[in-house]
């Protein structure tokens, strides 16, 4: 059979690792023995002393695998000048591998095509937790580790070159893997020559100097994604394309209702079906293994399983009341100035509103897939997980193996936007492979993906604020209720996702806590504190706003559904309420929404992104709603919203322009303008792609997306029952203004714009029509109801 | 099981498969092609799209026996990383991808439509993509790439 592109190697080294090592001119064993190389290890032990490094080429992960904390990330420069970098941060589709390659190339002054990045394989790469937040966190750029390692290597090469050329290090300059004397360029030496046949083992030097942004040549430029040629020609290997010799296909059988458990499985119901290899039952986990995928699918459909009735679900139509009234709660007081009650009592005007946000899903285009090869006492899993190390530790629990005998190799899946089915399907494949004693591939059905994933959480949010006679906000109170069950499995909780639970593991226990302890430090990670609040703890203020008086309280309650991080978890929901409410306050004060915001901000970077977005949009400064609204026909309006994501991780502002069809309630977003500041920009085109994608995903979530259920089970389980804006919808024009701050700390950008979309659209609908929508999604029925309710 | 002859990207294959198997599984598992992908299996997303007799069809819901003997083109049949097809080149130029999982459906649907409607307007092209999903929401760049390609061939 013809093999397309690279076949998946069942050997310990991934094909990428193998080809990288070959291209670099050495194998792990070889470089330890013979070849010259310069290595930078990230721990004091140094790479050469690591068991991983002495693992023979081609040997399977097994007893020789190193303990988790000893796998070392490193950068190696071979005698031919090629660079290989190992990283624990993977490419989930936002261009992180390209950016990391840029970092290494920049610090080492080598051409991009001489750098090979190996990522996320527990046999080779360090434990860097999860690659999360759609690149929203600076750690994903490996600024401190990988770049620092490359800077360490550069300084060492400069020291070697100084001795070689008879000059001092500061007289030297590097370009294209060659170091030369600045004012005598004829005097030069290449990295390859410096390394030669010798071996250098270095430990990461925290004090090695990073290149200043002013000298960047590769970083900060729109380097093209390295994976695109393979992706657009159908050659790229997604996890879905991993094929192993003798591989079988599995299909899981999920319960018909939430809380249903297995009574009996009638294996004879599929016994004589072609290709069926095995029926697998482990507690409430049920699956079928067959020779071919279509056989597995048919057998899983046919398999007779008797289940107990489900445990029942709360009423969909009264869900938000259910959340608000549920006991017990786990309470978190984020901020309490202890005078908000009194300030509100003395205010000229007090405004109150409640906002509602539904459960939404990740809804990856491709349902989740994994391949596992589990043998008697060891396992290899090809997984789209965002964290190979946590997956390794929890898969070991599920399989009853020692973690060091489990190897997890990352392969890209369909874009995940947080915790989709990636971890759960990896357990599915592992369990089925363990039972079958053969490699097994599992891809979930659309329904199994959507009905059981860890949804983004629903929120009920009460806002209350007071204005003085001049229209200044004097106090703000925010109180929220949101349900929680499960989440990322971390290192020890496989029961946080459906398969782990079915196989007998418990989800993270709900820990009631009421009343909430007093806040000791300012933590706005969940964006529960509005941008306009000063955020004072004691004498110090940490927030971005001017309002001193505030009380911010959150309640978690037990969820009936699985929940987990979905792009901008909690932050999007809180920001929807606060930025909509800020608009209500501005309208009450008869102030322009941009000017009103600026008046209550004290962080100049947040003010600047707001002004940048307003300027790009040619913002029409006046109070909302628009004067002279007619209650029929198509109305147009503009709305604005802004945030400092996670309270410290990316500034963004967004203007949305909408058209509202007042007879149907249909909302169309025509144009969006984003201002974004995430510190130094590593790759402006990649950054724009993230801001644009986030903004559009936000439109889909604001207008259409909502998880629904009946009294037993989730009934939004395909693209007809859970709607997503298709390629065919008339996408708004999006203009992105990037503010580059090369000398500031790097911040994230993957989740900034999406956080603002629902509020910017809601505010624009209000501007256009005078009707305020306080519940996501803004379906035509809901918008129509709000329009009809206008005075 | 029965032997079925499939013509894929200019090559002929004789395969022993259940004739009711959806074409997608035969392409991705028996022939190990990576272009067409399983997204939903329900004709709702486009990820599995291939071109048969000039039409973009959804291979997840097409029994393999229905396309026996006719020429089937998959994403890898258009071009290669070394020699991409102009529409693939346009996607590279516009960096029109994030995770890339949906790209097969977008390119194959647009390519089949433009082949039949070379003078299509932007609105018509958009309409042709009404049933194709991208959950990374790379819509703007994908539209741009398709328009670049459409204008280049006009
Ligand atoms: S996989 Fe065929 S349309 Fe979704
Ligand atoms: S690029 Fe990820 S689904 Fe389209």
Coordinates of N, CA, C and O in Angstrom, one line a residue, chain A residues 82 186 281 356 424 439 452 577 586 605 750:
Chain A
X82 N 23.4 22.8 12.5 CA 21.9 22.7 12.6 C 21.5 22.7 14.1 O 22.2 22.2 14.9
X186 N 36.3 40.0 7.6 CA 37.0 38.8 7.0 C 37.4 37.8 8.1 O 37.6 36.7 7.8
X281 N -16.0 -4.1 28.3 CA -16.8 -3.5 29.4 C -15.9 -3.3 30.6 O -15.2 -4.3 31.0
X356 N -27.4 36.6 31.7 CA -27.4 35.2 31.7 C -26.5 34.7 30.5 O -26.6 35.2 29.4
X424 N -10.4 12.6 26.9 CA -11.3 11.5 27.1 C -11.1 10.4 26.0 O -11.0 9.2 26.3
X439 N -2.8 -2.4 18.9 CA -3.1 -1.0 18.8 C -4.5 -0.7 18.3 O -5.0 -1.4 17.5
X452 N -21.1 14.8 25.5 CA -20.4 14.5 26.7 C -19.2 15.3 26.9 O -18.4 15.0 27.8
X577 N -21.3 40.5 31.1 CA -22.2 41.2 32.0 C -21.7 42.6 32.3 O -22.4 43.6 32.3
X586 N -23.5 54.2 31.3 CA -23.2 55.3 30.4 C -24.5 55.9 29.8 O -24.7 57.1 29.8
X605 N -2.7 51.9 29.2 CA -2.6 50.9 28.1 C -4.0 50.5 27.7 O -4.3 50.2 26.5
X750 N -4.5 35.1 22.5 CA -5.5 34.1 21.9 C -6.9 34.3 22.3 O -7.8 33.8 21.7

